[in-house]
Short mmCIF file of C-alpha atoms in Angstrom, two decimals:
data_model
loop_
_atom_site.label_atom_id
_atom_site.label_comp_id
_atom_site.label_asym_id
_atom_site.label_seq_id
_atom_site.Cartn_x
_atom_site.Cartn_y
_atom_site.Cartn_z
CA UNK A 67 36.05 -44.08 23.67
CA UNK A 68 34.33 -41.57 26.35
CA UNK A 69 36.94 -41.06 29.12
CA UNK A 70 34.48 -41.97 31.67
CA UNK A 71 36.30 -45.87 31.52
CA UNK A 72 39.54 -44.05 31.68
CA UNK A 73 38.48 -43.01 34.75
CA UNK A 74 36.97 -45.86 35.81
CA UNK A 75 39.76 -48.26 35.47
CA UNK A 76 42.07 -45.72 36.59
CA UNK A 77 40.14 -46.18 40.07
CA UNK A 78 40.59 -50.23 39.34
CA UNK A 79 36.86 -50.33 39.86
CA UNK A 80 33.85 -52.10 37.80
CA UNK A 81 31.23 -51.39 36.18
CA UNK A 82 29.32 -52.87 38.49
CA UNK A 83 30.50 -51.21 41.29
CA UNK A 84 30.22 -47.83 39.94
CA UNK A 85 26.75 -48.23 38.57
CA UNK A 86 25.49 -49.23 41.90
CA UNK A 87 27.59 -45.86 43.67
CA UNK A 88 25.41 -43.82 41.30
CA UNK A 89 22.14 -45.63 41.68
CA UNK A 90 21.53 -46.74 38.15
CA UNK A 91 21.76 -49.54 36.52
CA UNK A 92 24.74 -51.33 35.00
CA UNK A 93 23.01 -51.58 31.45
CA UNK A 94 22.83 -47.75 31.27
CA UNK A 95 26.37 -47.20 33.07
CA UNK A 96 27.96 -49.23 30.19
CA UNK A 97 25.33 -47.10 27.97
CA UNK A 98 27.36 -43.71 29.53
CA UNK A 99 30.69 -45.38 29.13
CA UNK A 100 30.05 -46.33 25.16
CA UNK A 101 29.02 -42.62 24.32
CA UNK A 102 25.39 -44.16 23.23
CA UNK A 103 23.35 -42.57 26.26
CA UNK A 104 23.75 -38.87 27.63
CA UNK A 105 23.29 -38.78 31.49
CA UNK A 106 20.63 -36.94 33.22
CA UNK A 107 21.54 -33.62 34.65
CA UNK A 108 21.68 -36.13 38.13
CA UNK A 109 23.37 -38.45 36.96
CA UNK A 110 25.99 -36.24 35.59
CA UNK A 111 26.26 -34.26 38.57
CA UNK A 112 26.82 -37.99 40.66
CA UNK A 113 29.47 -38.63 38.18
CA UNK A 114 30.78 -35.47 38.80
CA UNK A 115 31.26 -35.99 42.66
CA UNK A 116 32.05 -39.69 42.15
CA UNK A 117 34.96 -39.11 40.39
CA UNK A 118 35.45 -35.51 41.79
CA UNK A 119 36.12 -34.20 37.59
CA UNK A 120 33.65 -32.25 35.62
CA UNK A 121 31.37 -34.06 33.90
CA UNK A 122 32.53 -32.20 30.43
CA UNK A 123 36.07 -33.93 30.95
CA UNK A 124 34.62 -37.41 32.09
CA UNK A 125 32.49 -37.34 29.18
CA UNK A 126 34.61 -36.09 26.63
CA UNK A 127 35.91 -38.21 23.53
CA UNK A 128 39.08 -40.09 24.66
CA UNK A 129 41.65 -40.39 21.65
CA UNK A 130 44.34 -42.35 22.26
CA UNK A 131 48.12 -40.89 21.58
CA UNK A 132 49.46 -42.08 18.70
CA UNK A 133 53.11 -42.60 18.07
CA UNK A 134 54.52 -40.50 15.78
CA UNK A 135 56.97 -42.02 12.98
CA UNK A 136 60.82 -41.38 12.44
#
């Protein structure tokens, strides 16, 4: 998972709603989110100021912790 929905839902906000902040659509928002589209130097830079973190860490792979055994 890309960290960009960590973010996302961390704000309690939609897709929707954070598609239509950057000005693109909500088909290649959940395209950014999935890791199967790269944003535009723009677009990057609105996510950037959106969610005021670099776009490297919002679109970074998100691993979930694991628990360790024992």
């Amino acid at each position: 998972m890309i960290n960009l929905k960590k973010y996302r839902t961390t704000k309690g906000l939609s897709q929707v709603a954070v598609a239509k902040e950057l000005k693109i659509t909500v088909r290649m928002y959940q395209y950014l989110e999935s890791g199967r589209r790269n944003p535009s130097w723009e677009v990057a830079q609105r996510l950037e100021r959106f969610f005021n973190v670099p776009a490297s860490e919002l679109l970074a792979e998100f691993k979930e912790p694991t628990n360790p055994l024992g």
